[in-house]
GROMACS .gro file of C-alpha atoms in nm:
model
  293
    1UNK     CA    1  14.939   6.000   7.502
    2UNK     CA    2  15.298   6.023   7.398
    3UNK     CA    3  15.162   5.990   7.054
    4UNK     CA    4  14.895   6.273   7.087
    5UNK     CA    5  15.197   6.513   7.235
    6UNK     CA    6  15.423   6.437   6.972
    7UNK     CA    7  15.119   6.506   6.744
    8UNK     CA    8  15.078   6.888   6.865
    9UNK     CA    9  15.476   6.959   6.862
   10UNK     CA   10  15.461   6.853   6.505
   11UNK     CA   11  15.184   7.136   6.435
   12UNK     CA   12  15.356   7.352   6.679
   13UNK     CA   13  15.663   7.308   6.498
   14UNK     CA   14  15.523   7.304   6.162
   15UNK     CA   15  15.296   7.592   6.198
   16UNK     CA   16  15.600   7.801   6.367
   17UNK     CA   17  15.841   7.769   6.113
   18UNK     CA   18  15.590   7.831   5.830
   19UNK     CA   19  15.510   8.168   5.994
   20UNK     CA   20  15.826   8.239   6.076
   21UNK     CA   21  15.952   8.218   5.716
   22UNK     CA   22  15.694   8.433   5.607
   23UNK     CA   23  15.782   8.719   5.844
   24UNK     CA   24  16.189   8.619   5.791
   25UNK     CA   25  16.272   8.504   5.506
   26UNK     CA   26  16.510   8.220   5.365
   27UNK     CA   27  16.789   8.369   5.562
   28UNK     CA   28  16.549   8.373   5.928
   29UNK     CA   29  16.723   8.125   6.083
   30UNK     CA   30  17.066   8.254   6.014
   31UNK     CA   31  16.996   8.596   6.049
   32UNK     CA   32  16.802   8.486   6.443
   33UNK     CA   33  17.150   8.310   6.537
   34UNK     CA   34  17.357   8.602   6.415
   35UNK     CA   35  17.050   8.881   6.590
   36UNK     CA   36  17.040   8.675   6.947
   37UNK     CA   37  17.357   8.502   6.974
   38UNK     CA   38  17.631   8.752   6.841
   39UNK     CA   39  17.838   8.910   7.187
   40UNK     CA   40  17.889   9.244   7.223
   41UNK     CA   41  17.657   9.567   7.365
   42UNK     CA   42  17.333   9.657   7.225
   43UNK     CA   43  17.132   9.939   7.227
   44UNK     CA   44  16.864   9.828   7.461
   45UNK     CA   45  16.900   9.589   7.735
   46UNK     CA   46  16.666   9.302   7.853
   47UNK     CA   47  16.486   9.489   8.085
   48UNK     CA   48  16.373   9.766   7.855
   49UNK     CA   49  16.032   9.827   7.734
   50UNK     CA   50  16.101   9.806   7.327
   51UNK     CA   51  16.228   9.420   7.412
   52UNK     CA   52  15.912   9.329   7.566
   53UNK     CA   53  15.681   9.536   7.271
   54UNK     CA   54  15.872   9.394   6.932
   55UNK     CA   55  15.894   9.050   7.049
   56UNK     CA   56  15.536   9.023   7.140
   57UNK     CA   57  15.275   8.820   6.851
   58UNK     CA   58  15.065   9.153   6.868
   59UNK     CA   59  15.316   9.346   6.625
   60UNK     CA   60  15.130   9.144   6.359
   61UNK     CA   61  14.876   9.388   6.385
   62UNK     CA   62  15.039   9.667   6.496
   63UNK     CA   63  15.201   9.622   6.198
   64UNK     CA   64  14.895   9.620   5.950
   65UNK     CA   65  14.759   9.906   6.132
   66UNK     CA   66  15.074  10.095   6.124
   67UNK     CA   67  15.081  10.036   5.731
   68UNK     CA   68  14.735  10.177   5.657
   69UNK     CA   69  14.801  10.462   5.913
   70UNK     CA   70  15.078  10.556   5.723
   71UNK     CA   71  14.930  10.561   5.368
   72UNK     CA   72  14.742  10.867   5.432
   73UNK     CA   73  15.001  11.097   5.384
   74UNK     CA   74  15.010  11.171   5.003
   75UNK     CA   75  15.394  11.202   4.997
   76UNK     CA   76  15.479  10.888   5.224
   77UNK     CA   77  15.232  10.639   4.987
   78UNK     CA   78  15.415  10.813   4.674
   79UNK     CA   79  15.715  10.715   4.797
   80UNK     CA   80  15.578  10.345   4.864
   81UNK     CA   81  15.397  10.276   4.578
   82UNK     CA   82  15.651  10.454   4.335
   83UNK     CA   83  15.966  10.263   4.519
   84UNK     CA   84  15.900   9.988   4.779
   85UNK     CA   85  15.791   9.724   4.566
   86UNK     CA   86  15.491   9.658   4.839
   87UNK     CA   87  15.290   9.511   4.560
   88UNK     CA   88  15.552   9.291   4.345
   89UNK     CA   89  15.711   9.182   4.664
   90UNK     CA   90  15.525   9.208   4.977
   91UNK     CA   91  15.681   8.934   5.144
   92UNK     CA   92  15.994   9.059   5.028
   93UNK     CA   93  15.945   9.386   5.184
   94UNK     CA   94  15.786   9.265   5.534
   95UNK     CA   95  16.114   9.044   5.568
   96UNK     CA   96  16.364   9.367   5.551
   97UNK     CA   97  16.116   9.564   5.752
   98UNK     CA   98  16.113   9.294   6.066
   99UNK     CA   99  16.490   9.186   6.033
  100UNK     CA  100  16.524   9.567   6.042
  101UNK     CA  101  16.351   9.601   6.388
  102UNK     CA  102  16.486   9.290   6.477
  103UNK     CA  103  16.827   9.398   6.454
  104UNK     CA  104  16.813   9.704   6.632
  105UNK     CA  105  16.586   9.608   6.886
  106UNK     CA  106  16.806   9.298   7.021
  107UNK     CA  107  17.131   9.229   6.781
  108UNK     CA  108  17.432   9.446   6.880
  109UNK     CA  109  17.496   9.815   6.873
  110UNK     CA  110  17.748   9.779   6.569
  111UNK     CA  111  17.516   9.582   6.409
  112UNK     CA  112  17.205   9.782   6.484
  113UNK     CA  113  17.446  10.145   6.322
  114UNK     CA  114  17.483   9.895   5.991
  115UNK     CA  115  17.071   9.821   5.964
  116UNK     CA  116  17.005  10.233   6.004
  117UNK     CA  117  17.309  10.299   5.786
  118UNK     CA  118  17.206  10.087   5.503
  119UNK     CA  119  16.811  10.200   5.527
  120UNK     CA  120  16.978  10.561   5.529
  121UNK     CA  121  17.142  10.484   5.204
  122UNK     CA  122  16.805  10.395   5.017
  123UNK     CA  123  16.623  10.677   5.141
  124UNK     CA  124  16.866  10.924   5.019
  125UNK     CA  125  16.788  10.763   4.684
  126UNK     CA  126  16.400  10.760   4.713
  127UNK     CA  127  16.298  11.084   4.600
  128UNK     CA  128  16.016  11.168   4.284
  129UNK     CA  129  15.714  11.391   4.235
  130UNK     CA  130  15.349  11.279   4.294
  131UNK     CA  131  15.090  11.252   4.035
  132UNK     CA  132  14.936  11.631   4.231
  133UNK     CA  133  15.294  11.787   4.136
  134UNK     CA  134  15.426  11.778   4.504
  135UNK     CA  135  15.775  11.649   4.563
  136UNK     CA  136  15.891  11.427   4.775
  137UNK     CA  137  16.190  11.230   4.961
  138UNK     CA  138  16.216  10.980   5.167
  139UNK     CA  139  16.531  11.149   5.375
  140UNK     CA  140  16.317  11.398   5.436
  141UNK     CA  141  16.284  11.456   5.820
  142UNK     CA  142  15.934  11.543   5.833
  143UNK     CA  143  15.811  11.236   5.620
  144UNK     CA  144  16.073  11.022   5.846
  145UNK     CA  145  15.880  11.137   6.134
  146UNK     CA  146  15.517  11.042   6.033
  147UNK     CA  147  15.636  10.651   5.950
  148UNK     CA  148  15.792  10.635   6.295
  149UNK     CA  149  15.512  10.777   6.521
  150UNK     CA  150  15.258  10.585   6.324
  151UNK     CA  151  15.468  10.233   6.365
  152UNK     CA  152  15.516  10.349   6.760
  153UNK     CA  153  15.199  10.406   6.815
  154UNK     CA  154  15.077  10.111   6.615
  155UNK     CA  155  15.329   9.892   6.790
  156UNK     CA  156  15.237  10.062   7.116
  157UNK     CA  157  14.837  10.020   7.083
  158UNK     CA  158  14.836   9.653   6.955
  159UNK     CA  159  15.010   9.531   7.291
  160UNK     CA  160  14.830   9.743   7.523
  161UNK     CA  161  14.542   9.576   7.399
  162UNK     CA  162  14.682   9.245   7.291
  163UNK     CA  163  15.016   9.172   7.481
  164UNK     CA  164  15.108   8.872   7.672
  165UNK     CA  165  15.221   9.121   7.931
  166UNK     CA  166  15.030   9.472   7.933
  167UNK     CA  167  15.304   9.747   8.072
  168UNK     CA  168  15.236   9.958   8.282
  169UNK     CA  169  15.185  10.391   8.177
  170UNK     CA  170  15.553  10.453   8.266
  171UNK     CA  171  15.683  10.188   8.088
  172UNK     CA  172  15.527  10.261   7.750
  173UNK     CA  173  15.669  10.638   7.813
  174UNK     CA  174  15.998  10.406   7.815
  175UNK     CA  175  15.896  10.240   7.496
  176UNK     CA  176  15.843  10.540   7.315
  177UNK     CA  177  16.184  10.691   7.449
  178UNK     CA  178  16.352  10.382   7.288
  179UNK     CA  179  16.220  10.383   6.979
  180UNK     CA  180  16.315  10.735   6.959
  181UNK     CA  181  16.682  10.621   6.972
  182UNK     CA  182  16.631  10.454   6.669
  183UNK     CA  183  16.405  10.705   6.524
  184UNK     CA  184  16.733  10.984   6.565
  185UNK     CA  185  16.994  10.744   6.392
  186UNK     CA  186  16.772  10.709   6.123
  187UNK     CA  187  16.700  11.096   6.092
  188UNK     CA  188  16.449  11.238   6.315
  189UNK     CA  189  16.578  11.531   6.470
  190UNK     CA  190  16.324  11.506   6.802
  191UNK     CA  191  16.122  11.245   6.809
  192UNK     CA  192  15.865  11.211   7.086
  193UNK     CA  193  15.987  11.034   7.375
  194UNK     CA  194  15.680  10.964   7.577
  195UNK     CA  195  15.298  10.850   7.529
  196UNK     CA  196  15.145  11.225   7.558
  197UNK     CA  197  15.386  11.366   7.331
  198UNK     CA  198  15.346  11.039   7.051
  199UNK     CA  199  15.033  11.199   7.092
  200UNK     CA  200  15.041  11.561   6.999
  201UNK     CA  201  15.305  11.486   6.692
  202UNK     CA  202  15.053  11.280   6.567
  203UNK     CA  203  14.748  11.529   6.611
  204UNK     CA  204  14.984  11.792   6.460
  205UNK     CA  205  14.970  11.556   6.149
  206UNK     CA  206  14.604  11.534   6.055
  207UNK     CA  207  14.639  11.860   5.827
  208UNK     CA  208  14.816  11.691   5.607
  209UNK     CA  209  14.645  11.373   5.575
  210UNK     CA  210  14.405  11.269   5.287
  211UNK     CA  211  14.315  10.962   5.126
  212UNK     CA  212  14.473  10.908   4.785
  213UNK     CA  213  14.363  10.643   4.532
  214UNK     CA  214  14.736  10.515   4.621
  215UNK     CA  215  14.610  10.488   4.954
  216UNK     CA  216  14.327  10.272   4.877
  217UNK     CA  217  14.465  10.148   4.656
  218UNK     CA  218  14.670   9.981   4.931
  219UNK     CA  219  14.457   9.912   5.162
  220UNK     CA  220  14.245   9.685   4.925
  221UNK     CA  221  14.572   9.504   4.864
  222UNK     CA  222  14.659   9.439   5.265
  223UNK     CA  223  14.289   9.423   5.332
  224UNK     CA  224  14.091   9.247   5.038
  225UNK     CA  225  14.347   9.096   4.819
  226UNK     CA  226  14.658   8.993   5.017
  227UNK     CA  227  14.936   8.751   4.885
  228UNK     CA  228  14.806   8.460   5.047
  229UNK     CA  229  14.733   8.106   4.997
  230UNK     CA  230  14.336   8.060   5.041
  231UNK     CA  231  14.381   7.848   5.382
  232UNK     CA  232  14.539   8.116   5.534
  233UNK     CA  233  14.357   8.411   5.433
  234UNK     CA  234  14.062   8.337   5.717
  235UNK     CA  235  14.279   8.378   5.990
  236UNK     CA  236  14.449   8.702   5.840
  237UNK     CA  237  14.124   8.869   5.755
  238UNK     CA  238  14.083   8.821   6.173
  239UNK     CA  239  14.442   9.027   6.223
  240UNK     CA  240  14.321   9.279   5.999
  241UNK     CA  241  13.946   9.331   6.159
  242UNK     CA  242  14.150   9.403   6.482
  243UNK     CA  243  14.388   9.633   6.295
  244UNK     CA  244  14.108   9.795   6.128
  245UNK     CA  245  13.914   9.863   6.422
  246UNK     CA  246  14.197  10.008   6.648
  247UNK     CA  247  14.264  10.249   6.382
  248UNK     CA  248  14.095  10.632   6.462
  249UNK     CA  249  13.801  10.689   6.358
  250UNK     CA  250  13.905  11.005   6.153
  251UNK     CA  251  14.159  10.725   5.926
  252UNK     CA  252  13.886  10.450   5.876
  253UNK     CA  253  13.668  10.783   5.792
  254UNK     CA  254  13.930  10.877   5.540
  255UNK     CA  255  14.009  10.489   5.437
  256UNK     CA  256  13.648  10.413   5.395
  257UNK     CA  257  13.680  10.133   5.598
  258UNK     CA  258  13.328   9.968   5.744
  259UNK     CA  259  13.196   9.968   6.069
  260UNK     CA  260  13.063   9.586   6.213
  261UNK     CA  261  12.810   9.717   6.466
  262UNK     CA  262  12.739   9.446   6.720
  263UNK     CA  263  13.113   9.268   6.678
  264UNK     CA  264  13.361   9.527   6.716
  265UNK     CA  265  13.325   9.541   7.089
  266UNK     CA  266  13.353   9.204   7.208
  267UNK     CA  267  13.370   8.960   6.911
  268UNK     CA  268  13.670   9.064   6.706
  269UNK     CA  269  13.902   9.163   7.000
  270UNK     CA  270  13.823   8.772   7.143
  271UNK     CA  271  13.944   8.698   6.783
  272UNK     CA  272  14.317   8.917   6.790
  273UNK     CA  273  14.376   8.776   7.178
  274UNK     CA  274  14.314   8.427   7.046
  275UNK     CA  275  14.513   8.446   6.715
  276UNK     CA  276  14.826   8.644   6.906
  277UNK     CA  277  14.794   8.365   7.163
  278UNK     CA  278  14.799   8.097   6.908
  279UNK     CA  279  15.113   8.301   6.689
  280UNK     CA  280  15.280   8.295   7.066
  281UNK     CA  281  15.202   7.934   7.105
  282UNK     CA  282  15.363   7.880   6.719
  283UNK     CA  283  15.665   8.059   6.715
  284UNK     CA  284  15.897   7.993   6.985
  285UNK     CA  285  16.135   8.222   7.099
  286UNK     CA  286  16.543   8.130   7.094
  287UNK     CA  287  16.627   7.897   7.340
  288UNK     CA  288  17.025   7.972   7.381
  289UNK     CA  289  17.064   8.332   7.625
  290UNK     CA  290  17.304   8.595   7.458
  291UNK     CA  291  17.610   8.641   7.581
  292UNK     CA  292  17.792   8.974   7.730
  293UNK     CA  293  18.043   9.091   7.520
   0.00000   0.00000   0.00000
């Protein structure tokens, strides 16, 4: 037996820190320590809502969700696929994005105004014209606004459904009024603080959303062809069916993305709640507690 139960840590242990350095990075482990064990304040405390959301396995596909959501507004995906590097460096570019929320989600408040001051500084120099003509920046307010309601509500949605622990209505309000605490450091002049009005900001959106060839462009890359070895592209093409079909219909309309009559209602879901409980089992939280400052 104790053979058999060293056998499954191994895979546990294996499997987590494969993942893990996927998602982190070279510098995960250091950058964890530094995030978790570092005294001094933080923005959000243990108890709140945003704690609970971005360290849950179901931001794997709020994530992929929140990435095809936001390609359908012509000036954001110019901006992405004229300056992110999304396509010569995925990996590279999911790493800073999830140290990012990382950071200001747990580490400290000082560090947490260094992450929004440095993403500040690129956006002010992310600016161009699209292939239509129309220009765009990525300082601007308005475009700031559409990438952080679609990651809330993409973040928001994938744990409702997929969470260890659902919350209850009152405590996602919560979660969207922290997020909007990062959302104003990094620009946004009102974000929405609560479910209804995530909501209307993003119904006052759909105006200006089209599918672009950039936009499909992209979502044949995250869907189709991602940067993955072969034995792990099964269990991703899983995450993205569930991303896929807790999308609106109006974006898989625009995205072209296929209905699966017959497994969307039962079959794929069983398939997210199994793969977020197996990414839970994986990846182990940090064992030592932060301290006060």
């Amino acid at each position: 037996m104790d053979r058999d139960v060293l056998t499954v840590s191994g895979v546990r242990d294996r499997l987590g820190k494969a993942l893990f350095r996927r998602v982190a990075g070279p510098d995960g482990p250091a950058n964890r320590a530094r995030i978790h064990h570092t005294p001094g304040p933080r923005w959000f405390g243990p108890e709140r809502p945003i704690r609970v959301v971005h360290g849950d396995a179901s931001m794997f596909i709020g994530g992929l969700r929140a990435l095809l959501l936001q390609s359908l507004h012509p000036l954001a995906m110019a901006a992405v696929a004229a300056h992110s590097g999304y396509r010569g460096d995925p990996w590279g570019r999911l790493q800073r994005t999830s140290t990012f929320l990382a950071v200001t989600t747990f580490g400290t408040a000082d560090d947490a105004r260094s992450a929004v001051e440095r993403v500040r500084a690129i956006h002010e120099r992310v600016r161009g014209t699209t292939t239509e003509g129309e220009h765009y920046r990525a300082a601007d307010p308005h475009l700031l606004e559409w990438v952080h309601i679609t990651e809330t509500d993409s973040f928001l949605r994938a744990h409702e459904r997929f969470g260890a622990r659902t919350l209850s209505s009152a405590d996602y309000d919560a979660y969207v009024a922290d997020t909007a605490k990062v959302a104003t450091a990094l620009g946004v002049p009102d974000p929405p603080r609560t479910r209804a009005e995530l909501d209307s900001r993003l119904a006052a959106y759909r105006p200006e959303l089209r599918a672009t060839p950039e936009s499909r462009a992209a979502a044949r890359f995250l869907l189709i062809h991602p940067p993955l070895p072969l034995a792990a592209r099964p269990a991703y093409a899983l995450l993205a069916a569930n991303a896929v079909t807790s999308l609106p219909e109006w974006a898989r309309t625009l995205l072209g993305l296929p209905h699966l009559p017959g497994l969307e209602g039962v079959a794929i879901p069983l398939t997210g709640h199994a793969l977020t409980r197996a990414i839970r089992w994986s990846m182990r939280p940090p064992t030592q507690p932060e301290r006060p400052a």
